[in-house]
mmCIF file of N, CA and C in Angstrom:
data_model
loop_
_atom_site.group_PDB
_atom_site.id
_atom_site.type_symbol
_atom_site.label_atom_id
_atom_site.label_comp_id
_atom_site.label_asym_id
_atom_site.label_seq_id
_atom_site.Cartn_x
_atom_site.Cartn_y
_atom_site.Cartn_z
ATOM 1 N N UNK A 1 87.962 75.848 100.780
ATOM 2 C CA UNK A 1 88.976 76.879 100.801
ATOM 3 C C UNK A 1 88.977 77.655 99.490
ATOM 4 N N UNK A 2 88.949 77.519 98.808
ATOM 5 C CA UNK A 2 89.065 78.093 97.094
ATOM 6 C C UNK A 2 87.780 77.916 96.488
ATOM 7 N N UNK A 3 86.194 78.044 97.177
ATOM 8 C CA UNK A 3 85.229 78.048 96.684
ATOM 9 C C UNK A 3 84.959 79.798 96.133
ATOM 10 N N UNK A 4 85.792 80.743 96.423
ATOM 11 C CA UNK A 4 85.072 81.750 96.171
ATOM 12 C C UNK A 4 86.513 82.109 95.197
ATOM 13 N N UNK A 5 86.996 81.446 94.531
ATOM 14 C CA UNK A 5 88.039 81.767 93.863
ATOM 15 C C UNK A 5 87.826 81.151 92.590
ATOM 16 N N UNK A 6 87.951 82.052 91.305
ATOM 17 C CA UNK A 6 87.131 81.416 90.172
ATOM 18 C C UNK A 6 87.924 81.677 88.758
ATOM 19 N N UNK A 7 87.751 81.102 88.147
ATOM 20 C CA UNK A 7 89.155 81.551 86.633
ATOM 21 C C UNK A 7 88.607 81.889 85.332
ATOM 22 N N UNK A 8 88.360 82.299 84.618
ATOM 23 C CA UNK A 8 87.505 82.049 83.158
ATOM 24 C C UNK A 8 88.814 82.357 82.075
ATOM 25 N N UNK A 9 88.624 81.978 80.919
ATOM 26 C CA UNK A 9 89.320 82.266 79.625
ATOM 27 C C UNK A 9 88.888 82.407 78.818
ATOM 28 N N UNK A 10 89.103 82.997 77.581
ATOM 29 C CA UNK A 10 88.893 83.882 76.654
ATOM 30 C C UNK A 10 88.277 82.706 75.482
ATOM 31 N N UNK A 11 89.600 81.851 75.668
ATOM 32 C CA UNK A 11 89.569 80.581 74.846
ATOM 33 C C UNK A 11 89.176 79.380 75.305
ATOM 34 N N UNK A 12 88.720 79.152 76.538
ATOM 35 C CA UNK A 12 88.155 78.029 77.379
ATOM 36 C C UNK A 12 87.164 78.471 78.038
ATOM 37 N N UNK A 13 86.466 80.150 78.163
ATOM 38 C CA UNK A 13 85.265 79.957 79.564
ATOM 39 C C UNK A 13 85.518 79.331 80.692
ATOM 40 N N UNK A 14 84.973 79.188 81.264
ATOM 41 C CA UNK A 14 85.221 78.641 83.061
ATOM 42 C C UNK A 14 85.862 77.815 83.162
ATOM 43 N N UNK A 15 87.003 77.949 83.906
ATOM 44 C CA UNK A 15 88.081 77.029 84.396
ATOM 45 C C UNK A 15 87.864 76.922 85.802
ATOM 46 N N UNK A 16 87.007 77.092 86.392
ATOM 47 C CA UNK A 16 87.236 77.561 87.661
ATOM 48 C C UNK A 16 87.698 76.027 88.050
ATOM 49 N N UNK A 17 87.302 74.644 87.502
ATOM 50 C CA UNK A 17 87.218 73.398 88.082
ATOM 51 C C UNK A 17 88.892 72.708 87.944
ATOM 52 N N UNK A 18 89.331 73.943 86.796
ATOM 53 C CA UNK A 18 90.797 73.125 86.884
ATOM 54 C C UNK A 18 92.053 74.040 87.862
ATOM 55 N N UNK A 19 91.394 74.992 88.711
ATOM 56 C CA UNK A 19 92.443 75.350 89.361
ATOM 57 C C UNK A 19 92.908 74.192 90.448
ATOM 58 N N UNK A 20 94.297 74.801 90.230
ATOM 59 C CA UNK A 20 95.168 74.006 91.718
ATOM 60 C C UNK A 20 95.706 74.619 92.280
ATOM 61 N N UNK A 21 96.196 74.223 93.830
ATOM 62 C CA UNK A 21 96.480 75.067 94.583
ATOM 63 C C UNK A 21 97.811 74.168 95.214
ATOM 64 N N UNK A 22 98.902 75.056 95.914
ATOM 65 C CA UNK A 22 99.748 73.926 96.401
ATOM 66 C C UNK A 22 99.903 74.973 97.324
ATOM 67 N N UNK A 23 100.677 74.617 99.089
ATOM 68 C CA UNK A 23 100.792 74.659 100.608
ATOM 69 C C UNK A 23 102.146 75.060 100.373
ATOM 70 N N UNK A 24 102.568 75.739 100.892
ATOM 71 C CA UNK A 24 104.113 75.190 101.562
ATOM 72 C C UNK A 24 104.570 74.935 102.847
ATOM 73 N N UNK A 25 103.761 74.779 103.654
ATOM 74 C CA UNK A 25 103.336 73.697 104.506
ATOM 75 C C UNK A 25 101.932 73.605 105.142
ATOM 76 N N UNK A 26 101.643 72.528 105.655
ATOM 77 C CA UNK A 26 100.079 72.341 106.115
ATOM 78 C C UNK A 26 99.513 73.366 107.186
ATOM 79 N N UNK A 27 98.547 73.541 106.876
ATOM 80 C CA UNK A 27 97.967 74.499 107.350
ATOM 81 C C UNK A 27 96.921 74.281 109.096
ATOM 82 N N UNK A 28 97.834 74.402 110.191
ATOM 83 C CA UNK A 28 96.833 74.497 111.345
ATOM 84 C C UNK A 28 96.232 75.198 112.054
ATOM 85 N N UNK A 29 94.977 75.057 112.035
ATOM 86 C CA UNK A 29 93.581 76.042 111.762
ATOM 87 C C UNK A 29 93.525 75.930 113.586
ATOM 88 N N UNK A 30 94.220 75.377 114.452
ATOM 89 C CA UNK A 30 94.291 75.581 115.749
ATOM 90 C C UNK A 30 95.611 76.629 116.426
ATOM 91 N N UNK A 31 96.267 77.343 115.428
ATOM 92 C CA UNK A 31 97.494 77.528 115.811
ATOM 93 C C UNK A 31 97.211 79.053 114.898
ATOM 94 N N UNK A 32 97.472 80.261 115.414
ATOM 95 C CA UNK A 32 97.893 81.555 114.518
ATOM 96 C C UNK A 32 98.941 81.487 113.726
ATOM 97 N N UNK A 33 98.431 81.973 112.939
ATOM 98 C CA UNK A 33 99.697 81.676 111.897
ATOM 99 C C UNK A 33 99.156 82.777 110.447
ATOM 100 N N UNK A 34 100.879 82.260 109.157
ATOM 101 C CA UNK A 34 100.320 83.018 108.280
ATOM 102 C C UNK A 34 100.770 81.667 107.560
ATOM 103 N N UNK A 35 100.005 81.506 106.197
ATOM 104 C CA UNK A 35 100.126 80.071 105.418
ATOM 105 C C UNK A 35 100.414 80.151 103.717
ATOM 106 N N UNK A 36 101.291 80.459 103.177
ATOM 107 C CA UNK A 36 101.484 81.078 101.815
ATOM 108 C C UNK A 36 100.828 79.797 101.064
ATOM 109 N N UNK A 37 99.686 80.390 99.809
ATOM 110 C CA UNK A 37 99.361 79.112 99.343
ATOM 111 C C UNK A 37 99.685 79.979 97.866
ATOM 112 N N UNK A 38 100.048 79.032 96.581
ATOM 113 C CA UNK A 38 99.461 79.285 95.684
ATOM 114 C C UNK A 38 98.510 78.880 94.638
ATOM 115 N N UNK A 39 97.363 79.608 94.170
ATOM 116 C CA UNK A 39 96.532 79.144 93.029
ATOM 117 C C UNK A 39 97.138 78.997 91.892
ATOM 118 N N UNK A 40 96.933 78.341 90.740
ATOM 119 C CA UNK A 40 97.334 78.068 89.550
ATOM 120 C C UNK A 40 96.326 77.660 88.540
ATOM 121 N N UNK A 41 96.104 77.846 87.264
ATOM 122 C CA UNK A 41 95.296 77.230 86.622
ATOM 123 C C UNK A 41 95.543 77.544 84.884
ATOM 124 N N UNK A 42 95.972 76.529 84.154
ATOM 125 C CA UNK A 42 96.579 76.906 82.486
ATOM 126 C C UNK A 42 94.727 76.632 82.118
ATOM 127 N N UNK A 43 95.060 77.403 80.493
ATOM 128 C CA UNK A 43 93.838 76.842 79.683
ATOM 129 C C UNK A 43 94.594 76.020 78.291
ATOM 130 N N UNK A 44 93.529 75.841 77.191
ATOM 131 C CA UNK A 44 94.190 74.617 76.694
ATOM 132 C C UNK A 44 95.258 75.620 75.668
ATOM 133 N N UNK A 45 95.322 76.641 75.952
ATOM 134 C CA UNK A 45 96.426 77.339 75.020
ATOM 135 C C UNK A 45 98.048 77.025 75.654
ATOM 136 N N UNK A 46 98.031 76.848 76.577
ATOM 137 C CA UNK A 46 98.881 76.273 77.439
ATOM 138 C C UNK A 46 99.590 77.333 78.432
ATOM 139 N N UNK A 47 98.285 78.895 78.663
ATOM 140 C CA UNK A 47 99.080 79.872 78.930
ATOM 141 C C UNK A 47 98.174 79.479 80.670
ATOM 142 N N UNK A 48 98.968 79.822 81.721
ATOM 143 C CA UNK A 48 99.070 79.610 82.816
ATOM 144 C C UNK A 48 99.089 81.030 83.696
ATOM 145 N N UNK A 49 98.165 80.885 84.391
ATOM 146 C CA UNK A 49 97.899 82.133 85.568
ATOM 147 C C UNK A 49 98.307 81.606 87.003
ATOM 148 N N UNK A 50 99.229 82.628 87.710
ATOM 149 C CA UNK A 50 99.437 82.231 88.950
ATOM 150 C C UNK A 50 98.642 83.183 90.457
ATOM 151 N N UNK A 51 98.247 82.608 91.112
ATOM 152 C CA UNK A 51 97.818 84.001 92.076
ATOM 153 C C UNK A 51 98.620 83.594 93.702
ATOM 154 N N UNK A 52 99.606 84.277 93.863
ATOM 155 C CA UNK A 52 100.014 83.851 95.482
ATOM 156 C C UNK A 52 99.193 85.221 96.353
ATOM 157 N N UNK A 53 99.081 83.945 97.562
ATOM 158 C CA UNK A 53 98.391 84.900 98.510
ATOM 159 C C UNK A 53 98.732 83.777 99.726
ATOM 160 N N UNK A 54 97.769 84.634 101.193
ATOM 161 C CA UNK A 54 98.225 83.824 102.057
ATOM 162 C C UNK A 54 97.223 83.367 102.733
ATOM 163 N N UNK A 55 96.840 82.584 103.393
ATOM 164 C CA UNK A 55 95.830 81.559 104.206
ATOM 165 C C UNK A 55 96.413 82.450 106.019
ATOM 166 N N UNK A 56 95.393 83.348 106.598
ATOM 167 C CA UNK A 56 95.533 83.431 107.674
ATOM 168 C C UNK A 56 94.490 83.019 108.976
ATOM 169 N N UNK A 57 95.163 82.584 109.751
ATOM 170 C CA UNK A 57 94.990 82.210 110.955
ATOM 171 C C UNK A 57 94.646 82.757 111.980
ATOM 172 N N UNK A 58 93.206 83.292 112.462
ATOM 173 C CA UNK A 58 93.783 84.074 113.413
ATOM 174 C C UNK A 58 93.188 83.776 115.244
ATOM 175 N N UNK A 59 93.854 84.186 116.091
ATOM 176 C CA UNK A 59 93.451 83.948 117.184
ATOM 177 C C UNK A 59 91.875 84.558 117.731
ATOM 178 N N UNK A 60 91.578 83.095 117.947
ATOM 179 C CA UNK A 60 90.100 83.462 118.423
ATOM 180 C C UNK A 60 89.314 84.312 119.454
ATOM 181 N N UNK A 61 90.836 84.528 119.932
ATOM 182 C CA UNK A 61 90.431 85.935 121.781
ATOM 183 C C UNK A 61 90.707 87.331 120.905
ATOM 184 N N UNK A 62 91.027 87.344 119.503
ATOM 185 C CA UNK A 62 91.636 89.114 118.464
ATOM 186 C C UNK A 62 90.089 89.095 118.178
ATOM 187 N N UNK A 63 89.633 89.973 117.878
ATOM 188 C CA UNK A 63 88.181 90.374 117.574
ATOM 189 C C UNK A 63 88.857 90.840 116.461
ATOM 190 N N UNK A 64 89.554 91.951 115.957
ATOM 191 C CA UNK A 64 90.794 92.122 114.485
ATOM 192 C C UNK A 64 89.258 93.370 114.680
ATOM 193 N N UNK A 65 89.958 93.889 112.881
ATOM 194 C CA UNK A 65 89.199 94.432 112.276
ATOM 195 C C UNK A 65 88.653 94.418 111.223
ATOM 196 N N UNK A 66 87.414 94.548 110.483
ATOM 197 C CA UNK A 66 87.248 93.835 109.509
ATOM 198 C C UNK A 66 87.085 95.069 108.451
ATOM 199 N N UNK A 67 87.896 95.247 107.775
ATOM 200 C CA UNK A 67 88.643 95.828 106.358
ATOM 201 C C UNK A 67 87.396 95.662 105.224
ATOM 202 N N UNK A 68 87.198 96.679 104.581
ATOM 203 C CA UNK A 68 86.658 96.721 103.423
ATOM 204 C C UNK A 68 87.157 97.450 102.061
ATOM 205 N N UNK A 69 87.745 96.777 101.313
ATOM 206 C CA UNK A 69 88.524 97.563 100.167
ATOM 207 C C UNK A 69 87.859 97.900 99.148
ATOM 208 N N UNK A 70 88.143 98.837 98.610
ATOM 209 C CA UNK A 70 87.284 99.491 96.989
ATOM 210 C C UNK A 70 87.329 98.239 95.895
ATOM 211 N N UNK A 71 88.701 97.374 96.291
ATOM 212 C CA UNK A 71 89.044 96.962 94.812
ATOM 213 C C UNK A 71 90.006 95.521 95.622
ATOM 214 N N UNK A 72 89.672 94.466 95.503
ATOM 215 C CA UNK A 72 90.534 92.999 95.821
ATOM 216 C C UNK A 72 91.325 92.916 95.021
ATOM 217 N N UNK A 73 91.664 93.426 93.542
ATOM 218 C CA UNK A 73 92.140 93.149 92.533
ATOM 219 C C UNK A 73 92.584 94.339 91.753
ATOM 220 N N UNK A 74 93.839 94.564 91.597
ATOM 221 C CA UNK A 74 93.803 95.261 91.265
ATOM 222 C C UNK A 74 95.368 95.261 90.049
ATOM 223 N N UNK A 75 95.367 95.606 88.586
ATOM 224 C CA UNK A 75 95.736 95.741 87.238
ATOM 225 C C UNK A 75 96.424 96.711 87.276
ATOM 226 N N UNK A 76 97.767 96.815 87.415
ATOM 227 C CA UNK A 76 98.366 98.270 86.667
ATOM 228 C C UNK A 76 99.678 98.170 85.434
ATOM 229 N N UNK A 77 99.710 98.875 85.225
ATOM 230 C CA UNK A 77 100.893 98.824 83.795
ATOM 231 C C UNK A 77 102.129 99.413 84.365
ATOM 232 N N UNK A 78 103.161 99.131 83.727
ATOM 233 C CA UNK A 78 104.715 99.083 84.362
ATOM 234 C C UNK A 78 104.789 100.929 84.553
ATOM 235 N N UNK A 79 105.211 101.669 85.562
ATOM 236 C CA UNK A 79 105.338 102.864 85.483
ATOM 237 C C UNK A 79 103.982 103.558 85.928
ATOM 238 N N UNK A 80 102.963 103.118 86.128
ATOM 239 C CA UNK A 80 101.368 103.474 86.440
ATOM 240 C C UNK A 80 101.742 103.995 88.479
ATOM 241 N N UNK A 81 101.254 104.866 88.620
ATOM 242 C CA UNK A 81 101.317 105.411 89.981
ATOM 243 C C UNK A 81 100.124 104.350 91.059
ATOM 244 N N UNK A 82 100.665 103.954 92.157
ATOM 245 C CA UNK A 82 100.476 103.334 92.635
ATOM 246 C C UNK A 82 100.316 103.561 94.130
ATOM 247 N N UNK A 83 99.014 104.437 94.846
ATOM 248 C CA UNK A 83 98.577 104.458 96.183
ATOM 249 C C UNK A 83 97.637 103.302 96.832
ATOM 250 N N UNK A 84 98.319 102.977 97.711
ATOM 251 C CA UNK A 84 97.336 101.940 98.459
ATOM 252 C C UNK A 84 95.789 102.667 98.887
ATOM 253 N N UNK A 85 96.239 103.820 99.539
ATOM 254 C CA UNK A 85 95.239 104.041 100.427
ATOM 255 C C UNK A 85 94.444 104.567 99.316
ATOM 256 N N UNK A 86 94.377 104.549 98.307
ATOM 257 C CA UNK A 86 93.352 105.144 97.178
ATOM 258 C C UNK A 86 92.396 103.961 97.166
ATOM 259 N N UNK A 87 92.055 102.788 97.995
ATOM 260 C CA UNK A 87 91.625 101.442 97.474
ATOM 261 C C UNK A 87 91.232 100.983 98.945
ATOM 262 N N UNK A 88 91.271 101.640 99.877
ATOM 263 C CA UNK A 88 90.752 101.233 100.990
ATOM 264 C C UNK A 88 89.260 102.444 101.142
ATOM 265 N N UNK A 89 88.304 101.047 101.454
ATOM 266 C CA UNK A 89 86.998 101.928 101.822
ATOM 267 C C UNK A 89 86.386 102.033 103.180
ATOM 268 N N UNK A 90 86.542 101.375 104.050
ATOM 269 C CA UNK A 90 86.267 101.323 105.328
ATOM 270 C C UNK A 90 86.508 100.310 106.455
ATOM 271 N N UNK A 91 86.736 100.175 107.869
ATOM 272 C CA UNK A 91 86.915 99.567 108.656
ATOM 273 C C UNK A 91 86.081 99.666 109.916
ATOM 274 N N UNK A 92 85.290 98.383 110.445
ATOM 275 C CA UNK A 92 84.405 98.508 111.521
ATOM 276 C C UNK A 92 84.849 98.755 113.029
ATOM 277 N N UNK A 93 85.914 99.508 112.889
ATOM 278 C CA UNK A 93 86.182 100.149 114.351
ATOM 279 C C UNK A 93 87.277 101.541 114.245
ATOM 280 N N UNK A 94 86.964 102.125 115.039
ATOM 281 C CA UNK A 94 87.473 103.741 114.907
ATOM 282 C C UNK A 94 88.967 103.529 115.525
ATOM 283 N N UNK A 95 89.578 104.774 114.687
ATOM 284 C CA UNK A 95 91.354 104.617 115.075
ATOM 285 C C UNK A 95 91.942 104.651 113.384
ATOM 286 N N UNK A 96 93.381 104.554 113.670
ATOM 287 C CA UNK A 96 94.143 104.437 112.354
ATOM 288 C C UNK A 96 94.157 103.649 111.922
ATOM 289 N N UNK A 97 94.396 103.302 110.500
ATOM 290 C CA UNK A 97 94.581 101.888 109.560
ATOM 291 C C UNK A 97 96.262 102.114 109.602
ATOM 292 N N UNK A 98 97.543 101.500 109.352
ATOM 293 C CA UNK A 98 98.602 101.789 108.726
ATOM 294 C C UNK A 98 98.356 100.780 107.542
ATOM 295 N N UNK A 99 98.648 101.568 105.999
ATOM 296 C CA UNK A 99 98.984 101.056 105.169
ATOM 297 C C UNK A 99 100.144 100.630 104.495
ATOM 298 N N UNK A 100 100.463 99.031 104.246
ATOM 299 C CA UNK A 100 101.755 99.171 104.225
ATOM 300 C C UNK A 100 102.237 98.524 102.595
ATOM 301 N N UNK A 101 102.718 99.180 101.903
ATOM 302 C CA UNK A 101 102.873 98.256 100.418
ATOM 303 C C UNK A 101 104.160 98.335 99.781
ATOM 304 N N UNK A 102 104.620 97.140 98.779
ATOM 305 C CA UNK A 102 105.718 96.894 98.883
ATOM 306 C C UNK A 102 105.756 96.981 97.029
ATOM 307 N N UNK A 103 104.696 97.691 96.266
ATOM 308 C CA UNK A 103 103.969 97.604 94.860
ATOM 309 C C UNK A 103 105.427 98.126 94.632
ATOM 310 N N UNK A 104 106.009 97.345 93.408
ATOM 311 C CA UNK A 104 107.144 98.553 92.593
ATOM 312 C C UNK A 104 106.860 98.324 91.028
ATOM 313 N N UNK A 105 106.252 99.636 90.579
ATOM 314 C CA UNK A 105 105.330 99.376 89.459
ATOM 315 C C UNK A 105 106.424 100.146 88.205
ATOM 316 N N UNK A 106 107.799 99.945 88.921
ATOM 317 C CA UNK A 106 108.797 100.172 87.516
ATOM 318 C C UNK A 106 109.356 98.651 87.090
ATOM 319 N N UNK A 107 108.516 97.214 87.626
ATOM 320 C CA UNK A 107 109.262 96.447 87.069
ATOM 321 C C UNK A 107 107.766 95.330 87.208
ATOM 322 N N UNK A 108 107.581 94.955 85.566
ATOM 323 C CA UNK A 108 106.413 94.057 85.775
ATOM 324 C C UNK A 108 106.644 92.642 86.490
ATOM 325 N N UNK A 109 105.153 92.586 87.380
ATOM 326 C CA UNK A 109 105.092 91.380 88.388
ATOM 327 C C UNK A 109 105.380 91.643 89.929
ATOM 328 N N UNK A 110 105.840 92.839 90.367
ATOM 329 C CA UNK A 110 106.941 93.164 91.235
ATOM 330 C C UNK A 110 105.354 93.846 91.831
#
């Protein structure tokens, strides 16, 4: 699950081996669903990175669509203008995307 998820520090280099991750509840890979997990991982400065995201599930009869973004990651500073659709690059089936974001970049973390 967290093989393609990786950490480095400035003052430690690769952490990738001390991240942890915790559920808030177990995750069944037979059932649709959405699964909030979070990553975590300090270095020996004792400063600590968090990443929440979610573990999805999806039904095996949805073919879905498969999304390609400019940018997985993305850095802005408190007050920095903030378009989603500036960061979406393509999708393998024709029709609308709705973009939906909840970014409020007048308050850091938010």
């Amino acid at each position: 699950m967290s093989s393609k998820i990786t950490a480095d520090s400035v003052l430690d280099g690769d952490l990738t081996s001390n991240i942890k991750y915790s559920l808030e509840k177990t995750v069944n890979t037979q059932a649709a669903g959405e699964y909030p997990i979070e990553f975590r991982v300090m270095d020996s400065g004792g400063n600590t990175v968090y990443l929440k995201t979610q573990i999805s599930i999806s039904d095996k009869s949805y073919a879905g669509i498969d999304v390609k973004l400019k940018d997985y990651l993305i850095y802005l500073s408190v007050g920095d203008a903030f378009d989603p659709n500036a960061y979406f690059n393509s999708a393998d089936k024709e029709g609308e995307l709705a973009v939906q974001s909840n970014v409020n970049t007048a308050k850091a973390g938010s």
